[in-house]
Each structure stands twice: as structure tokens, then as C-alpha cells.
Short mmCIF file of C-alpha atoms in Angstrom, two decimals:
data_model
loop_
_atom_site.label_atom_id
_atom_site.label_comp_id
_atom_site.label_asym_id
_atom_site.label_seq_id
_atom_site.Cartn_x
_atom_site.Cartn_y
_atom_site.Cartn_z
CA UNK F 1265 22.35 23.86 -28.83
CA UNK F 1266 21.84 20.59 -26.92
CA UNK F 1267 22.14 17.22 -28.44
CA UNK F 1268 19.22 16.01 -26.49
CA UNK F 1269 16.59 16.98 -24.89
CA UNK F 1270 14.46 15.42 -22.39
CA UNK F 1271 10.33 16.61 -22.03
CA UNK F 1272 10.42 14.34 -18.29
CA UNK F 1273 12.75 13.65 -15.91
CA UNK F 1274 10.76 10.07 -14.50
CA UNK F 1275 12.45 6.99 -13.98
CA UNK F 1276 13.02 5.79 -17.78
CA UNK F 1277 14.32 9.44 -18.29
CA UNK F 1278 16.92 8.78 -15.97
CA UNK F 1279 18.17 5.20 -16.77
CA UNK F 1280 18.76 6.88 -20.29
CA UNK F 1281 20.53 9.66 -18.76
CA UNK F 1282 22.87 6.79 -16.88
CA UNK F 1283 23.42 4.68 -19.96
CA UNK F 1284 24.15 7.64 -22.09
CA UNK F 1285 26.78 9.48 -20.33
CA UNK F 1286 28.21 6.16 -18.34
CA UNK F 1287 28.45 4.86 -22.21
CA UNK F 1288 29.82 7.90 -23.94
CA UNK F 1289 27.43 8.28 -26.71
CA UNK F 1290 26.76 11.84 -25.27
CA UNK F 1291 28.57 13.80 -23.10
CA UNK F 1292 26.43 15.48 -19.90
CA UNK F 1293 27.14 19.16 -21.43
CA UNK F 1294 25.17 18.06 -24.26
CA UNK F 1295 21.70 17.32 -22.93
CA UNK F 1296 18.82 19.63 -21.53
CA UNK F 1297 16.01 18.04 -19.39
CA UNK F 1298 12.44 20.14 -18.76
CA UNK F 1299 10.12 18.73 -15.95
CA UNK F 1300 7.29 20.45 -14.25
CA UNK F 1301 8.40 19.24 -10.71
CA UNK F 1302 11.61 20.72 -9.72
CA UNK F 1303 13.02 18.55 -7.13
CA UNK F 1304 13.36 16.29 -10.22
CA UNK F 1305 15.14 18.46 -11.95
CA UNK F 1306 17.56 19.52 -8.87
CA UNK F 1307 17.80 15.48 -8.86
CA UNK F 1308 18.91 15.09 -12.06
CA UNK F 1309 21.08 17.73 -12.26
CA UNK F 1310 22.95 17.08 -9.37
CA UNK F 1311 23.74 13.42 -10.25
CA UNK F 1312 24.16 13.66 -13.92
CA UNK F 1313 25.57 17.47 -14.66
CA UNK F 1314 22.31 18.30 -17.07
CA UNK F 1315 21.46 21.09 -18.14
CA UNK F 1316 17.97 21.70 -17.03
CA UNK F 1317 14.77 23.57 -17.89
CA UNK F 1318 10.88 24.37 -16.65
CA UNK F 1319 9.81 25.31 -20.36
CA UNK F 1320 8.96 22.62 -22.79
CA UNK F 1321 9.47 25.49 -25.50
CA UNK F 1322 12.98 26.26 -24.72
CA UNK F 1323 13.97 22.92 -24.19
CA UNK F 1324 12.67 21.93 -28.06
CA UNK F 1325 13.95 25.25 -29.46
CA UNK F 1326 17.36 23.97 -28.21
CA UNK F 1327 17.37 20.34 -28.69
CA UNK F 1328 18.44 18.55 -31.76
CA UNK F 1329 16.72 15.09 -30.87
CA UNK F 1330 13.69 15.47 -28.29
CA UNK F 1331 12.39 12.84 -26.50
CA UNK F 1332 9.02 12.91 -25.00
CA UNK F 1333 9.49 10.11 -21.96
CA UNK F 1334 5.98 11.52 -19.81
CA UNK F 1335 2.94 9.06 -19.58
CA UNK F 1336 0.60 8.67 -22.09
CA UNK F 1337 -2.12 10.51 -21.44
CA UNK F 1338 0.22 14.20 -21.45
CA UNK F 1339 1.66 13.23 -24.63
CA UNK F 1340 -0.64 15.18 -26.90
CA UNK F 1341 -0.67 18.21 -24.32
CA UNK F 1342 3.25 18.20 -24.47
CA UNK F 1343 3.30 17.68 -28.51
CA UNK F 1344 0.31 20.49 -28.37
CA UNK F 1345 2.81 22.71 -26.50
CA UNK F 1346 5.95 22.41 -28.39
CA UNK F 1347 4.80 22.14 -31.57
CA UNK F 1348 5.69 25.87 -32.71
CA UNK F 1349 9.44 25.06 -32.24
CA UNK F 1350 9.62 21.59 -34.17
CA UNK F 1351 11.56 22.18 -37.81
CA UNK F 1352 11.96 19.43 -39.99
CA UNK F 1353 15.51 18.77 -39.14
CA UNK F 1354 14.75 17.82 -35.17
CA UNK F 1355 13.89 14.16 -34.63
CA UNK F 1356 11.08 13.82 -32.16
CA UNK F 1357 11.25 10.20 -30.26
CA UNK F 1358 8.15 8.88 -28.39
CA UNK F 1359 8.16 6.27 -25.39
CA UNK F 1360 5.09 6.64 -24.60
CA UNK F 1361 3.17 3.33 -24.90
CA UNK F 1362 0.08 2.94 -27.29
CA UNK F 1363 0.71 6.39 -29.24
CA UNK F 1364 1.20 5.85 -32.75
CA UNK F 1365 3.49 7.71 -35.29
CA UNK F 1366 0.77 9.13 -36.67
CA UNK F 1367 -1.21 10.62 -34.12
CA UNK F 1368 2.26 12.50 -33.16
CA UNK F 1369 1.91 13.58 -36.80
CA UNK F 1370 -1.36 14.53 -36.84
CA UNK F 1371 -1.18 16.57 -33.70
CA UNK F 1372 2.39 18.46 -35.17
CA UNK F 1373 0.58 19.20 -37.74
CA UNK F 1374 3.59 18.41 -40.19
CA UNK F 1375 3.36 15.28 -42.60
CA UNK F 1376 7.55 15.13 -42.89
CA UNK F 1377 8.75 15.73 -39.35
CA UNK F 1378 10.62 12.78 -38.04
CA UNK F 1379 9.15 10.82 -35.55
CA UNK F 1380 10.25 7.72 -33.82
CA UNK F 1381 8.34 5.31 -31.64
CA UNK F 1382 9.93 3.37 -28.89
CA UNK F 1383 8.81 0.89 -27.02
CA UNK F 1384 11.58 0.31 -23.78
CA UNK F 1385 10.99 -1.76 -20.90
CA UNK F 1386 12.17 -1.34 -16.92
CA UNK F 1387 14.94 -3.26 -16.71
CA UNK F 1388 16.72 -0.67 -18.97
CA UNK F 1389 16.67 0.95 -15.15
CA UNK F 1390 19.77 -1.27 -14.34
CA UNK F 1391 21.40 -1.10 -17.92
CA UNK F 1392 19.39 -4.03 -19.20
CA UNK F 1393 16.85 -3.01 -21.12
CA UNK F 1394 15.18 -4.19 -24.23
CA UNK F 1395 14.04 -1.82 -26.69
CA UNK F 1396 12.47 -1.92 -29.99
CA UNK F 1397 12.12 0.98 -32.49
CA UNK F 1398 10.10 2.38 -35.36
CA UNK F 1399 11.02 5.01 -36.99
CA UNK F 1400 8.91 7.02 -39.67
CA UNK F 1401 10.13 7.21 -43.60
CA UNK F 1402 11.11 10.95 -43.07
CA UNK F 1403 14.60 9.90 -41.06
CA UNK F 1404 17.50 8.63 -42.91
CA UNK F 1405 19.32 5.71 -42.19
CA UNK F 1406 22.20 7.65 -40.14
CA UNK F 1407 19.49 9.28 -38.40
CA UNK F 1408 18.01 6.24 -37.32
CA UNK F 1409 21.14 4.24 -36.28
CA UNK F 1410 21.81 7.43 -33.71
CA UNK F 1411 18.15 7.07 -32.19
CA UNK F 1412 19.44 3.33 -31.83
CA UNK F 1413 22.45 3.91 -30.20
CA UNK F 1414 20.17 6.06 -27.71
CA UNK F 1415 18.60 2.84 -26.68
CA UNK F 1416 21.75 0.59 -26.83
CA UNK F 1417 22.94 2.45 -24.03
CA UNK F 1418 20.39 0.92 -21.61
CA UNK F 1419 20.39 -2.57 -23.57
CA UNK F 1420 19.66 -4.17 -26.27
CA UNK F 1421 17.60 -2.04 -29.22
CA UNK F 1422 16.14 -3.21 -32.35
CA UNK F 1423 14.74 -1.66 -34.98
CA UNK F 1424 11.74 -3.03 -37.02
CA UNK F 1425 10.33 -1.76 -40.38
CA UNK F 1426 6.35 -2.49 -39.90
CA UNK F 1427 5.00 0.10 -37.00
CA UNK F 1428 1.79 -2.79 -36.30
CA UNK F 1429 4.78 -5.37 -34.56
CA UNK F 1430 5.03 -2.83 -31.80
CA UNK F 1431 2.07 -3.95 -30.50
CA UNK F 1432 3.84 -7.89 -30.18
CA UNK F 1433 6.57 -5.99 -28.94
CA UNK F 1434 4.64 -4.21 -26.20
CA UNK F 1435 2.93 -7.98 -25.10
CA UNK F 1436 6.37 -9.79 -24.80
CA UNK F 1437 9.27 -7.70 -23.67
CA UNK F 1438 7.02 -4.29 -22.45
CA UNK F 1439 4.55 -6.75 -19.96
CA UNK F 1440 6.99 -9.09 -19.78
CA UNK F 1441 9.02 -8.14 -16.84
CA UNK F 1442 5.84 -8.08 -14.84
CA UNK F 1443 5.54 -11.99 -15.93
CA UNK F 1444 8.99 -12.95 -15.59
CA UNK F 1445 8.82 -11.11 -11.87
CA UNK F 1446 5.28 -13.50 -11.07
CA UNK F 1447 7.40 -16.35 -12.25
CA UNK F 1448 10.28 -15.15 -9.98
CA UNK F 1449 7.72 -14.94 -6.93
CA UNK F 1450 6.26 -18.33 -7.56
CA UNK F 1451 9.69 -20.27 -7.57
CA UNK F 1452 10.88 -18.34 -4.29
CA UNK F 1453 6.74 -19.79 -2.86
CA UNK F 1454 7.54 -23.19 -3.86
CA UNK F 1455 11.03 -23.19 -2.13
CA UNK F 1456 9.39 -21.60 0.78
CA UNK F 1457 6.77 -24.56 0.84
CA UNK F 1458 9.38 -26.91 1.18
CA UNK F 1459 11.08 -25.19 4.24
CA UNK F 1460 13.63 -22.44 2.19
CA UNK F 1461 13.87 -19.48 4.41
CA UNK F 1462 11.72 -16.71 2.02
CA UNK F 1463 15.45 -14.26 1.35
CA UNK F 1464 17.37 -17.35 0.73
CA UNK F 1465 14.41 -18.47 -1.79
CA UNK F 1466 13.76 -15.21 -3.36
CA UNK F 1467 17.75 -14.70 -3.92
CA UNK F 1468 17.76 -18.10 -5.26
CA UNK F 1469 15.09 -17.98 -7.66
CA UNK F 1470 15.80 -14.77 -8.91
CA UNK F 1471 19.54 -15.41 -9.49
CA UNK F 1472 18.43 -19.13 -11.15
CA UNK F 1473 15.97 -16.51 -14.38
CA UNK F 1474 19.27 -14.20 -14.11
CA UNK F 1475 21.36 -17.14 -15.11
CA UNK F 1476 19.61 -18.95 -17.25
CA UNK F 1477 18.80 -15.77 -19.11
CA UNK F 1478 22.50 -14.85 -19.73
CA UNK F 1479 23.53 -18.57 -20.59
CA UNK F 1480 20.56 -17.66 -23.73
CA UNK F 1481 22.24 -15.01 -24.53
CA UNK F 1482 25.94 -15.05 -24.67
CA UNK F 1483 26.36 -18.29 -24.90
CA UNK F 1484 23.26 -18.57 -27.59
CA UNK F 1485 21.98 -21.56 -26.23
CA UNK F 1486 17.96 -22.14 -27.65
CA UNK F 1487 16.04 -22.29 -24.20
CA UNK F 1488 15.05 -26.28 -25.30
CA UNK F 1489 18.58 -27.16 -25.31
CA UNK F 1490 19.01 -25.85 -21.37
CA UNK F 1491 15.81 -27.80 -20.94
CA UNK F 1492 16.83 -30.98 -22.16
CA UNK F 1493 19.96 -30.59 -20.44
CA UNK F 1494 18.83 -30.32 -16.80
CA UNK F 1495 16.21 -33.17 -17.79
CA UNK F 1496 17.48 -36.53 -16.53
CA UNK F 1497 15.71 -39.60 -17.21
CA UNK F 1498 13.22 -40.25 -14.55
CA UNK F 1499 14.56 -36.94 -12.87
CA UNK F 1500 13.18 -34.50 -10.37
CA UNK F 1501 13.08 -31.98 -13.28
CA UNK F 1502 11.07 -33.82 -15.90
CA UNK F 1503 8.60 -34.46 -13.06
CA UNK F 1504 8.41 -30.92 -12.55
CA UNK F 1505 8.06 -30.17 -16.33
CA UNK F 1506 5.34 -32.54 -16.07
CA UNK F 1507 3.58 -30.71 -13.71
CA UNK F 1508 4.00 -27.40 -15.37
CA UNK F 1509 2.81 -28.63 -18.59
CA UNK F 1510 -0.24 -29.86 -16.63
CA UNK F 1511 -1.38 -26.85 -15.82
CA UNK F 1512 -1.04 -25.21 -18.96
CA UNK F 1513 2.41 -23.48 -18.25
CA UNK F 1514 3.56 -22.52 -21.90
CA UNK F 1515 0.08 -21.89 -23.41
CA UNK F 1516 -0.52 -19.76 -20.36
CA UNK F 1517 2.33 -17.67 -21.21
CA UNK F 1518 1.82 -17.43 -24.56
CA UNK F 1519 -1.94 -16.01 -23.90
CA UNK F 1520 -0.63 -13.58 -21.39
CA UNK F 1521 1.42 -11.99 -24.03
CA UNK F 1522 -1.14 -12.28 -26.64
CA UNK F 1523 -3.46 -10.63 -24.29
CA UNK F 1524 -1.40 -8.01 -23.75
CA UNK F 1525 -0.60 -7.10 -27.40
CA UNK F 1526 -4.01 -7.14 -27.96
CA UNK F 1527 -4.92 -4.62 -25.55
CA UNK F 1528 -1.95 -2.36 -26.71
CA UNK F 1529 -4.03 -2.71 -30.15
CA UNK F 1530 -6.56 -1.14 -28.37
CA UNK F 1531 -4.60 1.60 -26.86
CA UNK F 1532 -3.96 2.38 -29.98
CA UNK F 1533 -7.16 2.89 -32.15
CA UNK F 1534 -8.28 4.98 -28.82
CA UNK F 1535 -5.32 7.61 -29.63
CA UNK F 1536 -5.79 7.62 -33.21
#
């Protein structure tokens, strides 16, 4: 019997691999992937030591905790497939964006399996992830703390109790790497307009988010306090601030994620 079992072998499939075993939540012996392309199983088997599998079936039958990590629109053809080998002690965990809990449900056909949503993000790809969970009333609080861990190994992981915040959740830190990387792109442009050679500028700005983003977090400083701090009097920075702030900078940002957890609403009422 595996501990886990992965239904796709993509890219998020394998940064959990990584952070699992790397991490030693779960050893390699312990997990069984499935994937309808082969060289991605040969791929995964050869760097991680899986156990692998073509059948969806077996791989469920076997599993203790299966996670479905394949896009969207093949969840409910997966969950359709596998749904004659889920028993109410497996834990079924869902990354698949806009799917809720209880369309999961309603396609398994049983009202107390135990089903957990997740909503990751790509930078779990280089062990930096953010993740949020929510998990349905049918797992216990052991149970849910080990789908957790899961995530922790990739990043951070939270867990929250009210299934409509995943939509928030898929607006900030889900789209959000695709803003922070336009943000990125812009700083290395302006450096470039004032005569940086483009690798020096790109390294430069992306290494200036990368720092500022760890000085937030472990050294828990509140982003206004970093502002203030590189704000001189009559500085070069204010000026820039100015000019941000001009164009709308922050209440951009904030409609871009608002946007976006808005359309995830919509994602959602269309897979009811």
C-alpha cells in the first residue's frame, strides 16, 4: 500500500515529489504516480525512485492519500474513473483550480469521503511555494495537519476554514506570480532605459523582489516600514513613489487581484 498516490506526473506533481522526499515527510518507496504519457513516468521514476503506474484504478486502490494534480478540465473524467476504488478512509486532495469540494462530491457520489482543495502556486517548483488549503468536515484534525505537511514541503501552507476565501486566495498568491514576474520585467525596462545592460538589469531587479521579499518574511518587517526606510527626504525614491502612485500603482494591483478572484468565482459556478 502506498502512502501517496499521484493521478499526474506534470510539473506541480513533481515539485511535490522534490519537497517530499528531499524533506522526509515520505520516503520514495512510499508513493505511486499514474500518468497517461510514459516518458513522464520513466522521468519521474528515474529521478525520484517512484513507484509508477498507467492505471488510475490501481493507483487509487493502492494509495492511502490521492492527489489529483491534472488540469481542470480532466478532473471529473479522472474522479469519474476512480471512483469505484475510493472508501471512506482514503483522503482525496484536489489542485485543480476552480473545482469545488462539492462538485468532487457530487461526482464520487459519496456525501462523507474526504476531500481537500488546494490551491498551490509555481514557485513551489523551486521549494517556495505558497499554498492554501480547505479541507471538507469529513477529515479529522490529524488528517488534515498531514495534507498540510504535504504542502509545507514545497513552502509555506495554510489552512482556512471557509471554502469561498479560496477564490481571494486564487487572485493574490495563485495569479500573483504572473504579477510579481510583470513587475520584475518592468524594473529590468526601466534600468535598461537608462543604459543597464538587459542581464545585468534583469538579475538586478529580480534579486532586488527576492530580497525585499525575504527581509518581509524572516525578519517580519510590514512592507511600509521597508518603504519608509529607503525614502529619504527629497530622495530619488520618494520621487519614484510619486510617480508610481501617479499612475495608479497600488489600486492597480489591488484590481488585478480582485479581478482575478472574481473570475475564479466564475470558474467555479461553471463546475458546479
Amino acid at each position: 500500500m502506498a502512502k501517496i498516490g499521484f493521478i499526474g506526473a506534470g510539473n506541480m506533481a513533481e515539485a511535490l515529489l522534490k519537497g517530499l522526499i528531499s524533506s522526509g515527510v515520505v520516503g520514495n518507496t512510499e508513493i505511486l504516480v499514474s500518468d497517461t504519457v510514459a516518458k513522464r513516468l520513466d522521468h519521474v521514476k528515474s529521478v525520484f525512485g517512484v513507484k509508477t503506474t498507467a492505471d488510475n484504478r490501481e493507483l487509487t486502490g493502492k494509495s492511502e492519500l490521492i492527489i489529483l494534480s491534472v488540469k481542470p478540465n480532466s478532473t471529473g473524467k479522472v474522479v469519474n474513473e476512480i471512483k469505484s476504488q475510493i472508501t471512506l478512509e482514503k483522503i482525496i486532495v484536489s489542485i485543480a483550480a476552480g473545482i469545488p469540494v462539492r462538485t468532487i462530491a457530487g461526482a464520487l457520489g459519496k456525501k462523507k469521503v474526504k476531500i481537500v482543495r488546494v490551491m498551490p502556486n509555481t514557485p513551489a517548483l523551486v521549494q517556495a511555494g505558497a499554498s492554501v488549503l480547505y479541507c471538507n468536515s469529513n477529515l479529522n484534525h490529524k488528517e488534515r495537519e498531514e495534507v498540510r505537511k504535504i504542502f509545507e514541503s514545497v513552502g509555506l501552507a495554510y489552512i482556512v476554514e471557509d471554502e469561498s476565501l479560496m477564490d481571494a486566495v486564487t487572485g493574490l498568491s495563485g495569479s500573483g506570480p504572473a504579477f510579481v514576474s510583470m513587475f520584475v520585467e518592468a524594473l529590468s525596462d526601466g534600468g535598461v532605459k537608462m543604459g543597464l545592460p538587459r542581464d545585468i538589469a534583469l538579475k538586478l531587479a529580480a534579486q532586488t523582489v527576492y530580497g525585499t521579499a525575504k527581509m518581509i518574511i524572516e525578519e517580519k518587517t510590514h512592507p511600509a516600514e521597508l518603504k519608509d526606510k529607503v525614502s529619504s527626504p527629497g530622495g530619488t525614491t520618494i520621487e519614484g513613489i510619486h510617480e508610481l502612485e501617479s499612475g495608479g500603482f497600488r489600486a492597480n494591483v489591488i484590481s488585478a487581484v480582485e479581478a482575478a478572484a472574481y473570475r475564479s468565482r466564475e470558474l467555479s459556478k461553471e463546475n458546479k
